[in-house]
mmCIF file of C-alpha atoms in Angstrom:
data_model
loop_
_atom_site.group_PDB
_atom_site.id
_atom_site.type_symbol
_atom_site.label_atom_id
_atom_site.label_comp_id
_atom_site.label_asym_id
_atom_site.label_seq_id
_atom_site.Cartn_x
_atom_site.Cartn_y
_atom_site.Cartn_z
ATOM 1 C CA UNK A 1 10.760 -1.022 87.211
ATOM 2 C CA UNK A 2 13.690 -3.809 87.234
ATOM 3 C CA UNK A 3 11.276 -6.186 88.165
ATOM 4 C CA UNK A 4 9.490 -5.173 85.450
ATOM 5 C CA UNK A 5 12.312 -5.667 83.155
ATOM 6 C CA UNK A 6 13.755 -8.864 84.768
ATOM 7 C CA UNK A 7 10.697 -10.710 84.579
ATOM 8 C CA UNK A 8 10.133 -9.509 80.303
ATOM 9 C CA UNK A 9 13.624 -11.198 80.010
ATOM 10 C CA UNK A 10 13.039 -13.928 81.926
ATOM 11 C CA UNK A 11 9.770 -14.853 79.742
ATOM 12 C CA UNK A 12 11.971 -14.303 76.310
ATOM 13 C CA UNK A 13 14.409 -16.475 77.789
ATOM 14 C CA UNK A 14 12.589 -19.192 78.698
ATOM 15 C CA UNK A 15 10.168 -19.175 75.300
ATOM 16 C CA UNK A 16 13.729 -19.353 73.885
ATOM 17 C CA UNK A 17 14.835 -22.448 75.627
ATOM 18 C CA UNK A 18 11.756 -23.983 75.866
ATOM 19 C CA UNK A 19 11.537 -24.016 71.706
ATOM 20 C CA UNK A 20 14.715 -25.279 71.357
ATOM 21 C CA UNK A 21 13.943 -28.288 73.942
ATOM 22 C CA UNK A 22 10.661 -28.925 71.745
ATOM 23 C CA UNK A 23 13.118 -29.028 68.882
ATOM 24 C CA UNK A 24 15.148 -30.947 69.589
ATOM 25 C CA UNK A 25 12.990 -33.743 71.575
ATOM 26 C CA UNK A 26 13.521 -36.810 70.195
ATOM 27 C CA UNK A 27 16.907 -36.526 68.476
ATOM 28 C CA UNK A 28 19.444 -39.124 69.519
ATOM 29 C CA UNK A 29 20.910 -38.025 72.752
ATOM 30 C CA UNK A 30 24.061 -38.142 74.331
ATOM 31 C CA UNK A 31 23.113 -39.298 77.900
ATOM 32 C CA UNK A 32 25.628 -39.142 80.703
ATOM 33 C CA UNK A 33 25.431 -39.364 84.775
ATOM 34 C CA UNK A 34 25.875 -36.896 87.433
ATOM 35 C CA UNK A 35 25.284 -37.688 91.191
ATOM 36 C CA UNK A 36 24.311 -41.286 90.454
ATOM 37 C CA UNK A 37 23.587 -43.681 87.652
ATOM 38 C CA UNK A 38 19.888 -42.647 87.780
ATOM 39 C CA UNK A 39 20.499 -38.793 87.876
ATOM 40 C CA UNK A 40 20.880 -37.952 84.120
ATOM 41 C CA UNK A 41 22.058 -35.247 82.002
ATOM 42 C CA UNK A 42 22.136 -34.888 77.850
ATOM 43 C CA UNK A 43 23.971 -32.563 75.553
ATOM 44 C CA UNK A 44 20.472 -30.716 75.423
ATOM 45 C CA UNK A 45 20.403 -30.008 79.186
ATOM 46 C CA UNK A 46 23.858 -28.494 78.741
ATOM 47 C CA UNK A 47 23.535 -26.496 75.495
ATOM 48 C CA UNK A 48 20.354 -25.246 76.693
ATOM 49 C CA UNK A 49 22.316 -23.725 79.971
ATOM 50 C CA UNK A 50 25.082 -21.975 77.676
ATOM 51 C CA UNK A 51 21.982 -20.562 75.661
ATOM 52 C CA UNK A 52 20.135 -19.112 78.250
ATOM 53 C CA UNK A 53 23.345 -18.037 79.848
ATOM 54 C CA UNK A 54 24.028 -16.248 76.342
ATOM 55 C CA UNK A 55 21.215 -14.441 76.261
ATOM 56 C CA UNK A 56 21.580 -13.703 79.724
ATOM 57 C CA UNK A 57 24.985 -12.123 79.229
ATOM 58 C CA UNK A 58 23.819 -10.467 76.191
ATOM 59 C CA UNK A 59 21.777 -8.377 78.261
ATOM 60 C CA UNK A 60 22.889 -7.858 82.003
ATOM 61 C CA UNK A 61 26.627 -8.997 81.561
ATOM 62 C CA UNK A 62 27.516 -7.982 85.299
ATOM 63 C CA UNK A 63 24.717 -10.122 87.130
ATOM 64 C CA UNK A 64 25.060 -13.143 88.486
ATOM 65 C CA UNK A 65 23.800 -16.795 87.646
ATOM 66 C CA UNK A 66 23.383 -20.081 89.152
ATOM 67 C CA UNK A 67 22.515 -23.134 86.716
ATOM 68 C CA UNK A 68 21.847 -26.541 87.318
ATOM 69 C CA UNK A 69 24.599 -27.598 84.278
ATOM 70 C CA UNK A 70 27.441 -26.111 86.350
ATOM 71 C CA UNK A 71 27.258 -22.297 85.726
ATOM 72 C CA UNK A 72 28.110 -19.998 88.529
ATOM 73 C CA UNK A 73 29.696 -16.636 88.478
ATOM 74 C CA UNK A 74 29.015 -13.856 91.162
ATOM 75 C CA UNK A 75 26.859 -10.969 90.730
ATOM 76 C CA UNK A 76 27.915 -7.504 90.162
ATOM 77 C CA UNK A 77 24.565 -5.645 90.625
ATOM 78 C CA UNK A 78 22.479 -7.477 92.992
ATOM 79 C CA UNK A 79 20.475 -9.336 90.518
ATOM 80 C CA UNK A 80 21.074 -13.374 90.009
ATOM 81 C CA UNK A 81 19.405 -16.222 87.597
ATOM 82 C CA UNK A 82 18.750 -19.315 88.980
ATOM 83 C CA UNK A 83 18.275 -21.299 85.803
ATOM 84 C CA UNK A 84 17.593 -24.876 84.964
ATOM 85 C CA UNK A 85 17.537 -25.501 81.395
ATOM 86 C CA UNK A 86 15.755 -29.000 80.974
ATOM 87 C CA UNK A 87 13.948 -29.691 84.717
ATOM 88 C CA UNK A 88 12.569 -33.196 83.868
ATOM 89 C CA UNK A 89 15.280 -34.306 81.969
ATOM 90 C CA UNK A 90 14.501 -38.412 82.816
ATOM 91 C CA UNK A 91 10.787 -37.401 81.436
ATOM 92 C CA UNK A 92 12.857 -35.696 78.589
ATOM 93 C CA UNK A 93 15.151 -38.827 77.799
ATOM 94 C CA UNK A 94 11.717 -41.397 77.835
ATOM 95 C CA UNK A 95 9.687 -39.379 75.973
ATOM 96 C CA UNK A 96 7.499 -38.220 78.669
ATOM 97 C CA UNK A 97 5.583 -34.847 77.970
ATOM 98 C CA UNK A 98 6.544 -33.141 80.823
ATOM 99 C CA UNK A 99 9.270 -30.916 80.980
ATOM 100 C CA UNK A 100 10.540 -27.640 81.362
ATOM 101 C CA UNK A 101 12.651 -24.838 81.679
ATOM 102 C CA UNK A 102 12.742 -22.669 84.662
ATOM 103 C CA UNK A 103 14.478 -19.484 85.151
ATOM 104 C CA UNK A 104 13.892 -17.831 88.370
ATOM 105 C CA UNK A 105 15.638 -13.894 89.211
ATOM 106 C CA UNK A 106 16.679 -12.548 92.793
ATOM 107 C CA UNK A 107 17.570 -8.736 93.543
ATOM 108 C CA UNK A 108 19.127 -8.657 96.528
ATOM 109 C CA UNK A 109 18.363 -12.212 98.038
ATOM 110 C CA UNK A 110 14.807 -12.027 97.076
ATOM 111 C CA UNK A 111 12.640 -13.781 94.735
ATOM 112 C CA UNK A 112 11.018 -10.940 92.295
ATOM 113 C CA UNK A 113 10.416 -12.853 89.259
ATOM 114 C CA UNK A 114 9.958 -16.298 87.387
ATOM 115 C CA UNK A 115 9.533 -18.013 84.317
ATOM 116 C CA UNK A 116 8.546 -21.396 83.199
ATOM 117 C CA UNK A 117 7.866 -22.894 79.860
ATOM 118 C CA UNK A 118 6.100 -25.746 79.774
ATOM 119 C CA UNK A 119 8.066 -27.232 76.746
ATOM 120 C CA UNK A 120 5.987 -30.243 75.961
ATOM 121 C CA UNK A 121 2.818 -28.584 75.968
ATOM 122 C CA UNK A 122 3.885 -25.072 74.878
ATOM 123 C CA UNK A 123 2.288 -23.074 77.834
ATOM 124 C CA UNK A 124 4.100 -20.358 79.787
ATOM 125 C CA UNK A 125 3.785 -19.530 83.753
ATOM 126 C CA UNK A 126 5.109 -16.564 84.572
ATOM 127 C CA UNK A 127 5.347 -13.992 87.768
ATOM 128 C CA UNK A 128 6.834 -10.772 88.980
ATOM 129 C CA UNK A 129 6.602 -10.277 93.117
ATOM 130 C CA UNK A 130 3.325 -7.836 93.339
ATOM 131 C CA UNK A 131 2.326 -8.574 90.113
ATOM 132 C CA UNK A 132 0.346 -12.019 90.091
ATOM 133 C CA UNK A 133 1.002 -15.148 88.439
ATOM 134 C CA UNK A 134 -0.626 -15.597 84.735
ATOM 135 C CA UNK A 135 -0.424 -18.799 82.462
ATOM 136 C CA UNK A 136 -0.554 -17.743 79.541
ATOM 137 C CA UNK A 137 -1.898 -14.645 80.021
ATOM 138 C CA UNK A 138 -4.697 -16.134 82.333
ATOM 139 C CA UNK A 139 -4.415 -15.142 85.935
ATOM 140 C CA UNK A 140 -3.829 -18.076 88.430
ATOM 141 C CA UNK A 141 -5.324 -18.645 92.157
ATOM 142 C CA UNK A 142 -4.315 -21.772 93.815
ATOM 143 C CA UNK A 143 -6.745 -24.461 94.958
ATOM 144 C CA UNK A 144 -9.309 -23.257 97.952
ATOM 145 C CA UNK A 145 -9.192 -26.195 99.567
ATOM 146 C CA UNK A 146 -9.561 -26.776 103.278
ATOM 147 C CA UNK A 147 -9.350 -30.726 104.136
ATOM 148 C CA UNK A 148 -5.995 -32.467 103.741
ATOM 149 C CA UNK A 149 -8.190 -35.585 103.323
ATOM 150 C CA UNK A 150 -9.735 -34.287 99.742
ATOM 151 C CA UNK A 151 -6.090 -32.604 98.432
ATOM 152 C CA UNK A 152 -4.174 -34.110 95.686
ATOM 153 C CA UNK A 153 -0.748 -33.610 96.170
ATOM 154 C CA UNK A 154 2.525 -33.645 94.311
ATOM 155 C CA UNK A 155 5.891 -34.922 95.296
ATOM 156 C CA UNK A 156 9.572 -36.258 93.893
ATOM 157 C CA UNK A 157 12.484 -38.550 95.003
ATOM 158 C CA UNK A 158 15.571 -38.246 94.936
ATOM 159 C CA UNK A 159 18.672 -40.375 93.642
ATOM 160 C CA UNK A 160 19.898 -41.858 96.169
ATOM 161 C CA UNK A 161 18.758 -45.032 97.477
ATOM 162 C CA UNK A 162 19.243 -44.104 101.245
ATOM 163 C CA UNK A 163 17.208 -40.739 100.481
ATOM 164 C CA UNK A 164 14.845 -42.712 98.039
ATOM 165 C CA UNK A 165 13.902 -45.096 101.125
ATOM 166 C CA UNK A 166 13.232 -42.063 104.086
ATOM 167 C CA UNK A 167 10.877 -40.361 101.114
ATOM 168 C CA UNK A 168 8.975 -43.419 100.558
ATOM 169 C CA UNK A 169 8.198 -43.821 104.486
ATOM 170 C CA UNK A 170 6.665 -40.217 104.291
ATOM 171 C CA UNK A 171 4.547 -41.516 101.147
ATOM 172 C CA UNK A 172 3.729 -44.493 103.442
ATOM 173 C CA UNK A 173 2.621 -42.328 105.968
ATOM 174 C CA UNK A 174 1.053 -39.385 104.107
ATOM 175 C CA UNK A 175 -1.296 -41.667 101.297
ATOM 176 C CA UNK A 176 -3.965 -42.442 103.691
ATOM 177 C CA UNK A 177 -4.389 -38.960 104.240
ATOM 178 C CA UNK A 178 -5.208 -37.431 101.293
ATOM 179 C CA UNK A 179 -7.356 -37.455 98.321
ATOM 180 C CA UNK A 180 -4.260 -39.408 96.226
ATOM 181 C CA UNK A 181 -0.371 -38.639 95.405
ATOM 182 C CA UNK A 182 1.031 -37.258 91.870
ATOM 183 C CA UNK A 183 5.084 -37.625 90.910
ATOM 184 C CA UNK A 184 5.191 -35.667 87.315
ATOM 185 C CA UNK A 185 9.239 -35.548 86.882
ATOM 186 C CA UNK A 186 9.794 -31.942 87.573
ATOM 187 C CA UNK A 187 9.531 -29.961 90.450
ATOM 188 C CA UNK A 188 8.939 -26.805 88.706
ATOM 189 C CA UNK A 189 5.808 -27.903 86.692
ATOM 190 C CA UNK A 190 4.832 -29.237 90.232
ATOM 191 C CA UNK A 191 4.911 -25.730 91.466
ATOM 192 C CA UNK A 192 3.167 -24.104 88.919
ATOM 193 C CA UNK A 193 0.408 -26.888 89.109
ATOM 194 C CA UNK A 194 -0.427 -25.684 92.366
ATOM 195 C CA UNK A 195 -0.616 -22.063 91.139
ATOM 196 C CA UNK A 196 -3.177 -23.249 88.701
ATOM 197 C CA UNK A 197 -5.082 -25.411 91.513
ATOM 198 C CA UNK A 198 -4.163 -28.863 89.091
ATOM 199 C CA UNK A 199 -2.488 -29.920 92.607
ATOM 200 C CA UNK A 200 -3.602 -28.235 95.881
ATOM 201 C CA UNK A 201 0.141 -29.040 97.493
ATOM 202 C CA UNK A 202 3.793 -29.798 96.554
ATOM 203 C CA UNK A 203 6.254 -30.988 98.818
ATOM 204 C CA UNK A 204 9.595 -32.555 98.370
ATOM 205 C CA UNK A 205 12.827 -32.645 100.593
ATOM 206 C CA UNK A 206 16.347 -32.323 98.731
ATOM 207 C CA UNK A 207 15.339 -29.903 95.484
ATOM 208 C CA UNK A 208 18.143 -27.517 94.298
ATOM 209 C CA UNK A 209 17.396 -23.776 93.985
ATOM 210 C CA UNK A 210 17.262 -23.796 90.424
ATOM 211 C CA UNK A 211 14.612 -26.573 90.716
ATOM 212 C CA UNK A 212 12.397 -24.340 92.809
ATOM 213 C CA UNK A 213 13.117 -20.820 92.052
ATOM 214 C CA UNK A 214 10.363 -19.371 89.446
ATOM 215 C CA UNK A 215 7.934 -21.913 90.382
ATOM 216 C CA UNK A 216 8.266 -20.414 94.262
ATOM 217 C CA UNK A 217 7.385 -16.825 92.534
ATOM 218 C CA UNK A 218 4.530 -18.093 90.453
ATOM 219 C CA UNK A 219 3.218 -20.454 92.987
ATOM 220 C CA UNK A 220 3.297 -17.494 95.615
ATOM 221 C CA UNK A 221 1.748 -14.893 93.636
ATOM 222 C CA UNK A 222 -0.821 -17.372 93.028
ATOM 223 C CA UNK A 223 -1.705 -17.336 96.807
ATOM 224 C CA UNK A 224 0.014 -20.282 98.021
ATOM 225 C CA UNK A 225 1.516 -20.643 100.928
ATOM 226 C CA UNK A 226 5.158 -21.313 100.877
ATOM 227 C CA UNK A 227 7.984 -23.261 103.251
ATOM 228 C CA UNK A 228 11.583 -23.856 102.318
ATOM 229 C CA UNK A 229 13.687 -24.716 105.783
ATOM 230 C CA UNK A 230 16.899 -26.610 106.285
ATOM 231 C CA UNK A 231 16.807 -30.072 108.578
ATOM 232 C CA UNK A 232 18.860 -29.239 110.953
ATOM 233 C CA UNK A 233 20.620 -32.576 111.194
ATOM 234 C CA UNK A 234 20.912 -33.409 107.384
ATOM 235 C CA UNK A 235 20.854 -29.850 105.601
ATOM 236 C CA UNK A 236 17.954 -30.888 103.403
ATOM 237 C CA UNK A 237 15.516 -28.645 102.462
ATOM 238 C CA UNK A 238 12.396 -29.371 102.296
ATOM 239 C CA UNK A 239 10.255 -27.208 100.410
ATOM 240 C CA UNK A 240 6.542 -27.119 100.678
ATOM 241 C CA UNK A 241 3.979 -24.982 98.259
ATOM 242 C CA UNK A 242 0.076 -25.632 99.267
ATOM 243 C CA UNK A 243 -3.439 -24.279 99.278
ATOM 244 C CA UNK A 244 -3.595 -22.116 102.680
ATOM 245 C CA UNK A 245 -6.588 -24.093 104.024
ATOM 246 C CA UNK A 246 -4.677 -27.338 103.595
ATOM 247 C CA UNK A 247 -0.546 -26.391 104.541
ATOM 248 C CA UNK A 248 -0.668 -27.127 108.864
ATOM 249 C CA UNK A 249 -2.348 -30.324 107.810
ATOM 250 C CA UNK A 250 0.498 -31.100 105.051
ATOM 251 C CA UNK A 251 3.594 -29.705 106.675
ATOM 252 C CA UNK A 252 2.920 -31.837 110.033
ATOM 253 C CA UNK A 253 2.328 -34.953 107.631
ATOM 254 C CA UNK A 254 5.674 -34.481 105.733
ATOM 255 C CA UNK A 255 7.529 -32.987 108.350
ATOM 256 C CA UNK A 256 7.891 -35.699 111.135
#
């Protein structure tokens, strides 16, 4: 039953948010840096965080959440939001139709429900664990495909140069491969394009939680198979979401 209710609040939420990124698309932005001059943030990234964190509050004050724009407060019940207000937010700044917002929930360390709103484009992906994962309202399967060498697959980069250059060796390595390579600008519309079989794999090393959260749920509910595991000598994650038929053949490409 909190599922249930988690994952209703989560798909207000992020209808919510994603209107007011719609909005307000467009308007003269006040653009500053984070990590590195390339890793951008606007005033709409941020006052999108303190509105879903309103709503948030208004509702389940005691649990915990965990946004990209710098909120973090423990939880008091078990339950956290992983939130990221404006994933895509270099897309957002250009004028590039695609961007989101993705709220993802956890009871007790677990993924159990997810929410992204496809802002540009107005379409909703949603999931609860057991439950399937729908787009708007239509029920999503991942791709059935079986050969790496016919997949089309999704991937990002990350800011940093030194990072930037290690990710573009794997794209060296993994091009001839496969069918051909997408980068869309946000990792959770990745996700949820492989729950709708638009991409039969996702992988990228370095993604936040927030980043990956509800698109895990709806990706997995979808029937993908999923990865997220820490390098060892770096503490990178690299997080994989594929077709089943195609994820030995994509995790030993990416992975070396």
């Amino acid at each position: 039953m909190m599922d249930a209710e988690l994952h209703s609040l989560a798909i207000a939420i992020a209808r919510e948010t994603g209107g007011y990124l719609a909005a307000h698309a467009g308007d003269h932005l006040s653009v500053s840096t984070k990590s590195s001059p390339t890793d951008t943030v606007t005033n709409v990234d941020r006052s999108a965080e303190a509105l879903i964190v309103r709503r948030i509050t208004e509702s389940r004050p005691d649990d915990g959440i965990l946004g990209e724009e710098g909120t973090s407060r423990p939880s008091m019940t078990g339950v956290r939001w992983i939130v990221d207000p404006l994933d895509g937010t270099v897309n957002y700044v250009y004028g590039i139709a695609a961007y989101s917002v993705s709220i993802g929930v956890e009871v007790d360390g677990e993924l159990a429900a997810g929410a992204v709103y496809d802002a540009a484009r107005g379409h909703l992906y949603e999931a609860v664990r057991g439950g399937g994962a729908r787009r708007d309202g239509e029920l999503l399967r991942c791709s059935a495909v079986t050969d790496l060498a016919l997949s089309l697959v999704g991937t990002g980069f990350g800011y940093a140069k030194d990072v930037r250059a290690r990710q573009g060796a794997i794209v060296a390595r993994l091009l001839p491969q496969v069918r051909d390579i997408r980068r869309i600008g946000s990792a959770a519309l990745d996700l949820c394009a492989v729950a709708s079989g638009q991409l039969d794999g996702y992988y990228e090393r370095g993604i936040n939680p927030w980043d990956r959260a509800a698109g895990l749920v709806i990706a997995g509910e979808a029937g993908a198979r999923l990865h997220v595991v820490a390098d060892p000598a770096t503490g990178r994650e690299l997080t994989i979401a594929s077709a089943p038929g195609v994820f030995d053949a994509l995790f030993e490409a990416v992975s070396q």
